[in-house]
Short mmCIF file of C-alpha atoms in Angstrom, two decimals:
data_model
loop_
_atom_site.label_atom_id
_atom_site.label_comp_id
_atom_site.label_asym_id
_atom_site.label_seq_id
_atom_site.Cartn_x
_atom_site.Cartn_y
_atom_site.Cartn_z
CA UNK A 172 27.27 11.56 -35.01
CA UNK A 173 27.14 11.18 -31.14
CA UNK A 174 30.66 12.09 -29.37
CA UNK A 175 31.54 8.49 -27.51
CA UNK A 176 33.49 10.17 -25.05
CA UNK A 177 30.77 12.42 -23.64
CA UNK A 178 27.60 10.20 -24.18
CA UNK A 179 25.74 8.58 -21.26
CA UNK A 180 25.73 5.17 -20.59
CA UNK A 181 22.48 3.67 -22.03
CA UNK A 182 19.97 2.19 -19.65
CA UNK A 183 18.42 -0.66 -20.26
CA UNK A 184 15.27 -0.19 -22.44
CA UNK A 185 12.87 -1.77 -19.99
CA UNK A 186 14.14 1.07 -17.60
CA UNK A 187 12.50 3.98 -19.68
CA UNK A 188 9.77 2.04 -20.24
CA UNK A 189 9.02 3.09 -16.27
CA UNK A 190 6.50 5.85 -15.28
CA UNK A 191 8.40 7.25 -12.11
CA UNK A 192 6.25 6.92 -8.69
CA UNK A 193 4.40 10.28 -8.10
CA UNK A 194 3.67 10.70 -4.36
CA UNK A 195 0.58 12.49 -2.57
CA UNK A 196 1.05 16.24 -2.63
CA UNK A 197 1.96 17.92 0.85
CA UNK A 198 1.92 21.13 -1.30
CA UNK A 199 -0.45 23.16 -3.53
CA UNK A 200 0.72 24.36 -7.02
CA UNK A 201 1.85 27.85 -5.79
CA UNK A 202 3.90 26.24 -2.48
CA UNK A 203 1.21 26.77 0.25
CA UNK A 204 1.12 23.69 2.69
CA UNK A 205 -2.46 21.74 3.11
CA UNK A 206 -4.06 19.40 4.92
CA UNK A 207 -2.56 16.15 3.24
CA UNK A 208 -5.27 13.59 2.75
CA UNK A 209 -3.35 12.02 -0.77
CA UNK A 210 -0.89 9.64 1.52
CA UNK A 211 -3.36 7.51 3.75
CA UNK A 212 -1.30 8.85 6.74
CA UNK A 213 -2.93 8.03 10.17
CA UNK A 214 -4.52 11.35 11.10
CA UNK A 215 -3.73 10.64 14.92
CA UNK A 216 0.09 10.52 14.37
CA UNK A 217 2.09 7.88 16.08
CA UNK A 218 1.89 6.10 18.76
CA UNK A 219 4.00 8.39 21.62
CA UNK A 220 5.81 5.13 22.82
CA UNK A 221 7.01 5.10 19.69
CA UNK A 222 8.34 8.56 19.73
CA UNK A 223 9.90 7.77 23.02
CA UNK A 224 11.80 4.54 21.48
CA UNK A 225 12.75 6.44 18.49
CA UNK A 226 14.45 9.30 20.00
CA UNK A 227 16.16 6.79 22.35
CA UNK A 228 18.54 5.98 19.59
CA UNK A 229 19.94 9.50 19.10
CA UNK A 230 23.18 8.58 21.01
CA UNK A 231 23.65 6.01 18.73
CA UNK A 232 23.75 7.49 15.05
CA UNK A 233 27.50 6.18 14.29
CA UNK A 234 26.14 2.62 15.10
CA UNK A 235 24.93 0.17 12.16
CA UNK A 236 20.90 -1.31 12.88
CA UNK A 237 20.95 -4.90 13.51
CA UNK A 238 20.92 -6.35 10.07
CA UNK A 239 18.85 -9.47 11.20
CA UNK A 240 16.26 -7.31 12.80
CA UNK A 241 16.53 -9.91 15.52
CA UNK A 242 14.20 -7.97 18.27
CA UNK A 243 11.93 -6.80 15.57
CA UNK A 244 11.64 -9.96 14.31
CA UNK A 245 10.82 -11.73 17.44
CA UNK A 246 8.39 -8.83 18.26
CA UNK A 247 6.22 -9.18 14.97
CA UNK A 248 6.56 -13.47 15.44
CA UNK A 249 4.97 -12.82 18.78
CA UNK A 250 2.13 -10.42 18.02
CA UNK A 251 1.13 -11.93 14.61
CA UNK A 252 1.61 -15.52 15.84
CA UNK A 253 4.63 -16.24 12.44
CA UNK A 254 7.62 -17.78 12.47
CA UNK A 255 11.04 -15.51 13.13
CA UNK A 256 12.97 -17.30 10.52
CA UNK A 257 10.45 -17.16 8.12
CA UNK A 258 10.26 -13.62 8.54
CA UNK A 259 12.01 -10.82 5.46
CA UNK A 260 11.84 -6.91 5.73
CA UNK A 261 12.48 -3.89 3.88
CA UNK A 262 12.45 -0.04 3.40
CA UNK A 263 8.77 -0.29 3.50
CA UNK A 264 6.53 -2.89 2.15
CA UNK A 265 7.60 -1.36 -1.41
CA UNK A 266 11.24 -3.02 -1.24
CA UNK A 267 9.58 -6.18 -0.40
CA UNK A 268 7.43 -5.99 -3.03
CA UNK A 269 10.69 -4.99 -5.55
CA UNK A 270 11.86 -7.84 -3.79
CA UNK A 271 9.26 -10.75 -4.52
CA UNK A 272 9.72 -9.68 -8.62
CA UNK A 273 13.49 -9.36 -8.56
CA UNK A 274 13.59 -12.91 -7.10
CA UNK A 275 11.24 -14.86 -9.15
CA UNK A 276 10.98 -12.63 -12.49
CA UNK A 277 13.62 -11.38 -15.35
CA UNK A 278 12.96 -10.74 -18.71
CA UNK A 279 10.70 -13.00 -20.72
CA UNK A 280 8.46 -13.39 -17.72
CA UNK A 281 5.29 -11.77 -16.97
CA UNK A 282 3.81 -10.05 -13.78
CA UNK A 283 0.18 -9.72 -13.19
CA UNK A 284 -1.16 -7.39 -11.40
CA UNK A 285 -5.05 -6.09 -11.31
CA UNK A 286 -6.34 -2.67 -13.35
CA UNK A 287 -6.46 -0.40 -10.84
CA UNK A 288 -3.96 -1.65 -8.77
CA UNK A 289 -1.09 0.00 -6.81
CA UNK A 290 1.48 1.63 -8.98
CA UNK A 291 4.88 0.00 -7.67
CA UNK A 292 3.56 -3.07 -9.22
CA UNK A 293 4.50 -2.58 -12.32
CA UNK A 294 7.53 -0.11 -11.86
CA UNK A 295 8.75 -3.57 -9.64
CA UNK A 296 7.84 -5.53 -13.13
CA UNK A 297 9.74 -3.62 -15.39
CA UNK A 298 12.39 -2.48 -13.16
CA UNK A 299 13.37 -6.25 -13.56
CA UNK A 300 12.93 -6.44 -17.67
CA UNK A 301 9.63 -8.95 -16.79
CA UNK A 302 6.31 -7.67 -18.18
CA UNK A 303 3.24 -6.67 -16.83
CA UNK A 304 0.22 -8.12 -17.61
CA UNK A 305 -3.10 -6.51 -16.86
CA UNK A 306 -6.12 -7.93 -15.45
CA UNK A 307 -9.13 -6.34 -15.81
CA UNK A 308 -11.27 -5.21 -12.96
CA UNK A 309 -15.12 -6.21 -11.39
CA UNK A 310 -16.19 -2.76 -10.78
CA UNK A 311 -12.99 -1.51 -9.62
CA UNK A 312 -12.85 -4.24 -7.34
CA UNK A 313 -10.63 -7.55 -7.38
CA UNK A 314 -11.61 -10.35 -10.73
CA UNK A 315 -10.41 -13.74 -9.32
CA UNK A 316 -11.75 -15.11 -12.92
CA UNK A 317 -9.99 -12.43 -14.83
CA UNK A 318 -5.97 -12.95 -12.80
CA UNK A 319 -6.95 -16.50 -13.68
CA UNK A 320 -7.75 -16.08 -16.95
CA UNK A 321 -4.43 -13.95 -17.81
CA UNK A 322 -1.97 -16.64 -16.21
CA UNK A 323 0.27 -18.07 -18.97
CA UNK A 324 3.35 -20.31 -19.21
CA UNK A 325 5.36 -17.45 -18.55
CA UNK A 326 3.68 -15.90 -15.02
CA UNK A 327 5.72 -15.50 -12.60
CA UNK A 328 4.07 -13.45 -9.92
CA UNK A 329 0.65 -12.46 -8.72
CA UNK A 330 0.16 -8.79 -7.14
CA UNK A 331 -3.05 -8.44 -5.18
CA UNK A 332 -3.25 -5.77 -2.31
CA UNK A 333 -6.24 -6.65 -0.05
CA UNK A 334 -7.85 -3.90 0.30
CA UNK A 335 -6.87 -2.78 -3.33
CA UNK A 336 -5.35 0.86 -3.31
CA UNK A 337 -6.58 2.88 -4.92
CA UNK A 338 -9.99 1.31 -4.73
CA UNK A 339 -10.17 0.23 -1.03
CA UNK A 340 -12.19 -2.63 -2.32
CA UNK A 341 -11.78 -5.95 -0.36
CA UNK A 342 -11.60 -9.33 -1.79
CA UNK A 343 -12.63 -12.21 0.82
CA UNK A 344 -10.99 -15.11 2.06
CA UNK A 345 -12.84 -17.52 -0.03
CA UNK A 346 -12.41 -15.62 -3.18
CA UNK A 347 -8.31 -15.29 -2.05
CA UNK A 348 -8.27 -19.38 -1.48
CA UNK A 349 -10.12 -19.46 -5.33
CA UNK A 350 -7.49 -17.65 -6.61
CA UNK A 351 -4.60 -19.47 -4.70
CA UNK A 352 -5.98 -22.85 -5.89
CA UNK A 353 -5.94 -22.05 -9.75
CA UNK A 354 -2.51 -20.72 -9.72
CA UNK A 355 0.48 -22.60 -11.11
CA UNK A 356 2.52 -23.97 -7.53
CA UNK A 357 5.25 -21.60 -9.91
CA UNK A 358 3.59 -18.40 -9.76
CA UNK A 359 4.26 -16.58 -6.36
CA UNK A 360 1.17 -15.12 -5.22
CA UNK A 361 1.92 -11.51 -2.98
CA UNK A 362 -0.88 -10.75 -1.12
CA UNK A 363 -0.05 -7.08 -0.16
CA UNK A 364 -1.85 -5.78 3.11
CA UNK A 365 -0.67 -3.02 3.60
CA UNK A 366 -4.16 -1.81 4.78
CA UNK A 367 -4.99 -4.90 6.82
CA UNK A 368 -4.89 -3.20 10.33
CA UNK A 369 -8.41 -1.17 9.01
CA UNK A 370 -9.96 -4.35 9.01
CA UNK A 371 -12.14 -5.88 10.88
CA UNK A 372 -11.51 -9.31 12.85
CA UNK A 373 -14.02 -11.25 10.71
CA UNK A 374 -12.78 -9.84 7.49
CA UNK A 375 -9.54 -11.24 7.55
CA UNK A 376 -8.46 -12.78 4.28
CA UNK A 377 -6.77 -16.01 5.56
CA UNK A 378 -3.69 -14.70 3.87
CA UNK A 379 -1.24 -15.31 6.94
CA UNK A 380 -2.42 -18.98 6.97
CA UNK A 381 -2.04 -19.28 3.12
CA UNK A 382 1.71 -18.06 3.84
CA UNK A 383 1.91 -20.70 6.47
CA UNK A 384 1.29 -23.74 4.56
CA UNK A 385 1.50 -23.18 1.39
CA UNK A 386 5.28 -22.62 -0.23
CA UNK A 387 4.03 -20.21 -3.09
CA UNK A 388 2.65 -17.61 -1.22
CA UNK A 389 4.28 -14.03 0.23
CA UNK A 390 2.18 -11.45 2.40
CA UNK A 391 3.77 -8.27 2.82
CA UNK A 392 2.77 -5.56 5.57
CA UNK A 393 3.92 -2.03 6.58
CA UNK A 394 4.20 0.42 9.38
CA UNK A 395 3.57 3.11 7.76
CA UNK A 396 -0.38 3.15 7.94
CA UNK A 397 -2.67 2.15 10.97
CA UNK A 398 1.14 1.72 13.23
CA UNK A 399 1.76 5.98 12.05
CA UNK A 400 5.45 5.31 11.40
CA UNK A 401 5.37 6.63 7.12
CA UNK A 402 9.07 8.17 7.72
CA UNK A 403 10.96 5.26 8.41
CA UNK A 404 9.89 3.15 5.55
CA UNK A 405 9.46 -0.29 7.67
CA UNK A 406 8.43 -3.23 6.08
CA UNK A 407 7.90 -7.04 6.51
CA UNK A 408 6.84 -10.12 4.13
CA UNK A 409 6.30 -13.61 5.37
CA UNK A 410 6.28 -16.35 3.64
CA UNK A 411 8.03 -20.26 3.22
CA UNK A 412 11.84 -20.57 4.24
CA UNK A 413 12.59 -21.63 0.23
CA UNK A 414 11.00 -17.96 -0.45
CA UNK A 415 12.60 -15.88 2.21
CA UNK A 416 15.77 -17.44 1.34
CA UNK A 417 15.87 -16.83 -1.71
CA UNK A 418 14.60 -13.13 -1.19
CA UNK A 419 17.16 -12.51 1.20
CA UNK A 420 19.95 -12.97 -1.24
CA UNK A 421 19.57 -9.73 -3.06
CA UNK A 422 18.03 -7.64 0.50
CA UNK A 423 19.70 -4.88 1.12
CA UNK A 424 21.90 -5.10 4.46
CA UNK A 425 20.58 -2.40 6.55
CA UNK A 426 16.49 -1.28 5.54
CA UNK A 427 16.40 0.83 8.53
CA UNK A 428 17.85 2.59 11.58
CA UNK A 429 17.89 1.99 14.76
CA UNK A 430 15.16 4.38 15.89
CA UNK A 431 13.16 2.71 13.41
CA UNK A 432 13.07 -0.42 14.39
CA UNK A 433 12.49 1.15 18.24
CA UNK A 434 9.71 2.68 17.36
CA UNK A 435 8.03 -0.41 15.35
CA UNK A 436 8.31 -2.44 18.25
CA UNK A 437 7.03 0.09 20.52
CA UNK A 438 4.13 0.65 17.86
CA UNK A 439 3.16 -3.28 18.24
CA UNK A 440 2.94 -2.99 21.77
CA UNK A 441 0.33 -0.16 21.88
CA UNK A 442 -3.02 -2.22 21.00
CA UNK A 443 -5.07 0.73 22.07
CA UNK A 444 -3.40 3.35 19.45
CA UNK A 445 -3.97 1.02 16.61
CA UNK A 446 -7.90 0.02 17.88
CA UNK A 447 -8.86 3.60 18.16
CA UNK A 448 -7.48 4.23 14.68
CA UNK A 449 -9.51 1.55 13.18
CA UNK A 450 -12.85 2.58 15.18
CA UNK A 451 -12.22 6.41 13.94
CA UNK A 452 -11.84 5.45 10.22
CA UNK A 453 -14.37 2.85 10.66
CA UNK A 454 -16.86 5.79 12.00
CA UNK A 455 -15.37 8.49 9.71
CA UNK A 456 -15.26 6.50 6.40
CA UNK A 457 -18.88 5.91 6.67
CA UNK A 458 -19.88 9.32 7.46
CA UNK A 459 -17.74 10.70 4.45
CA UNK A 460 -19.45 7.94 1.92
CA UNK A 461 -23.01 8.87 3.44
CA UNK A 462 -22.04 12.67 2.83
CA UNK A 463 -20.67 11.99 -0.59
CA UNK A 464 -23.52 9.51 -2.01
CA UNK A 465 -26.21 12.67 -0.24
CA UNK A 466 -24.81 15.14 -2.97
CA UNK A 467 -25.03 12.48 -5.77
CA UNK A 468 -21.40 11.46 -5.90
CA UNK A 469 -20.25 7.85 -6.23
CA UNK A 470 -17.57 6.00 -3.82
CA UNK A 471 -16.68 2.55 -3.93
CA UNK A 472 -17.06 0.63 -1.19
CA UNK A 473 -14.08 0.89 0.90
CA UNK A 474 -12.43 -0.81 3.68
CA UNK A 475 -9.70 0.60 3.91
CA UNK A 476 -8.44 4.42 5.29
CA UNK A 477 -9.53 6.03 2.26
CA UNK A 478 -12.41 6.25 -0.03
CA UNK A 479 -12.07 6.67 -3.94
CA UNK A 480 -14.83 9.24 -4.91
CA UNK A 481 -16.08 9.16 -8.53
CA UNK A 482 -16.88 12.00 -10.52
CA UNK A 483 -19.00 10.78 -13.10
CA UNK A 484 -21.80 14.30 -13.79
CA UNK A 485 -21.17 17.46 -14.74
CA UNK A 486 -18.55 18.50 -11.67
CA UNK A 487 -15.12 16.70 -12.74
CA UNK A 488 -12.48 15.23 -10.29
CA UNK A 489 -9.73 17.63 -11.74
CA UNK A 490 -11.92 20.69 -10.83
CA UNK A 491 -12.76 19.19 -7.30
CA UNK A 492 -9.27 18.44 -7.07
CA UNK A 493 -8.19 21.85 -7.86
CA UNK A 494 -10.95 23.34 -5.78
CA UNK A 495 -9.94 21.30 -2.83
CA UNK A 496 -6.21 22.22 -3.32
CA UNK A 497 -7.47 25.97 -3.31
CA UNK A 498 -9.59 25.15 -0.05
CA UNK A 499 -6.41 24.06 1.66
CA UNK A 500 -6.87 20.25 1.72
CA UNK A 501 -4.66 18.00 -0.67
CA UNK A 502 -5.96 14.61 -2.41
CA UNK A 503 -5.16 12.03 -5.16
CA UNK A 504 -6.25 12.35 -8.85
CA UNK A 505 -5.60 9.72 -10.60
CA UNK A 506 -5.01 10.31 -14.38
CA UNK A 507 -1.57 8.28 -14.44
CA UNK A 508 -3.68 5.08 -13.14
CA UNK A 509 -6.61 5.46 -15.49
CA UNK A 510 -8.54 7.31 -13.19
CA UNK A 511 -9.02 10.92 -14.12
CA UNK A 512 -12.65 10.94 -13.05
CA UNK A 513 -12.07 9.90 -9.32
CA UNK A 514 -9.83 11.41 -6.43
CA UNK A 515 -8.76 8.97 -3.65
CA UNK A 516 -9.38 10.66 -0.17
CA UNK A 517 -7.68 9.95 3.21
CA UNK A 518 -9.84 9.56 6.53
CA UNK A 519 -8.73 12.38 8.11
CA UNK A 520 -10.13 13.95 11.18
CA UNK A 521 -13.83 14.79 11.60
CA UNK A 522 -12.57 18.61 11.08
CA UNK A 523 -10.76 17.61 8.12
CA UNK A 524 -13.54 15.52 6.14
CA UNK A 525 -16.25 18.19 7.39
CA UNK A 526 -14.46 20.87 5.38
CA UNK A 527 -13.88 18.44 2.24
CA UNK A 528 -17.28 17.29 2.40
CA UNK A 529 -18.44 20.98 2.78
CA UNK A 530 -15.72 22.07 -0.69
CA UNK A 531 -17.22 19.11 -2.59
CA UNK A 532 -20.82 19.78 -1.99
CA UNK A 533 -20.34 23.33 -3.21
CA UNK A 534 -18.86 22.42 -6.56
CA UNK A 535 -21.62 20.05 -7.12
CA UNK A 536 -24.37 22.55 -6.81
CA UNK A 537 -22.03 25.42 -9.15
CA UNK A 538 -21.69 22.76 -11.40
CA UNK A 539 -25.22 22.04 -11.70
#
């Protein structure tokens, strides 16, 4: 018989139905430190007038942030051409995206989010009691038809990231309207770019516009990518007034410092940091796939900055994983997402995805 006075509390059982979030190593097994290409981190860094604003705030550590994020705010209004008020953010696009299912999901509701997709989906589903509902995949990539298909009376919320992560597949703005249309006008669709910055200008997915004029509809964005700001966790969603209203009422007060939000603003202000970022991963991305698909290894298309790599022959992701990790460069296998035959790779430098490609092709031929 248990002891009441020195049991636990019990959580609620949704809670341990949760797989905890596993980051991208920074570490091998044994402690060494490695290249880390398992984050998507921007290999150039951050922009150094961001480093300037951030450090700016170090006499000013016993001060709260602005809780409205006024200038920040204003800032992303201007260069994204949105509305202030119309604007929410978070401790990275993850809270956001907690955010969107703790607002407009409980228990008896369902989430869905694509196979494949990114894994805070469904710890943001259950976290809440609601359940996720899995829609399977077109070739790792995006199945309007399929989210469409798995909509019932008790949907609540759409997850799409566009590109996908882990994929990096990209689902067009035609195909993002299709999917808008079928919906419920109940179901909140989240369109989560947090990987929109790779793009190119004609591939842009019209979600900003759908956000604009349509009341159902949340994007979310992040810093932490193409903008090289990862350690401050700085996040934004935009979407109607009725949803930001509503999300705002269980936000935490303060997402982030005051150096953070100096150094986001500073980040949107330097258009030449984030262009040469896109050109380099638009360059090295297609170099890596050419190098991979020479030595008879599959990678699905990507737009994003990373490339998912699929071992499908005799050499195994786990032993290229393992072999990389030995080789000094870290990546992301995917077992816990029902991928144990692919690795997702950053774009790194050229140096970095040399060496990788160089590792790779080596365990190819000794697998043979």
């Amino acid at each position: 018989m248990t002891d009441s006075s020195t049991a636990a509390p019990a959580p609620k059982p949704w809670i341990l139905g949760i797989a905890p979030y596993v980051p991208g190593r920074a570490t091998s097994e044994d402690g060494r430190k490695v290249v880390k290409l398992s984050s998507n981190e921007n290999p150039f860094g951050t922009p150094e007038a961001a480093r300037d604003a951030y450090r700016s705030a170090a006499s000013e550590l016993e001060r709260y942030p602005d809780a409205a994020a006024i200038e920040l705010r204003a800032k992303l209004a201007a260069h994204y051409g949105v509305e202030a008020d119309r604007l929410i953010y978070g401790t990275g696009s993850d809270e956001v995206l907690h955010l969107a299912a703790g607002t407009f999901a409980g228990p008896g509701d369902e989430i869905i989010h694509v196979r494949y997709g990114f894994a805070v989906y469904e710890i943001a589903t259950r976290r809440v009691g609601a359940m996720p509902v899995i829609a399977p995949d077109r070739d790792y990539a995006t199945d309007v038809d399929a989210i469409l298909a798995a909509v019932t009376e008790r949907t609540r919320v759409v997850f799409v990231a566009n590109p996908n992560n882990p994929t990096g597949t990209y689902t067009d703005g035609g195909e993002i309207a299709r999917l808008h249309a079928g919906l419920p006008r109940h179901v909140l669709l989240v369109l989560d770019q947090a990987y929109t910055e790779y793009l190119e200008a004609e591939d842009d997915d019209g979600g900003l516009e759908l956000a604009r004029t349509q009341p159902n509809v949340l994007v979310t964005r992040t810093f932490s990518k193409i903008f090289g700001l990862a350690s401050e966790r700085i996040g934004w969603g935009y979407a109607s007034t009725e949803i930001i209203d509503a999300m705002h009422r269980i936000r935490a007060p303060f997402a982030f410092g005051i150096g953070a939000q100096r150094a986001a603003i500073a980040a949107l202000g330097d258009d030449g940091f984030v262009t040469r970022s896109r050109e380099h991963n638009r360059e090295w991305r297609d170099w890596f796939t050419d190098a991979m698909t020479a030595i008879g290894l599959r990678v699905v298309p990507s737009k994003a900055n990373f490339v998912l790599v699929l071992f499908e022959g005799a050499l195994t992701a786990e032993v290229a994983y393992h072999a990389l990790m030995a080789a000094g460069y870290a990546t992301r296998w995917l077992p816990g997402q029902g991928l144990p035959h692919g690795l997702r790779i950053t774009i790194g430098t050229k140096h970095e995805l040399r060496a990788v490609a160089d590792v790779l092709a080596a365990e190819v031929q000794k697998a043979g």
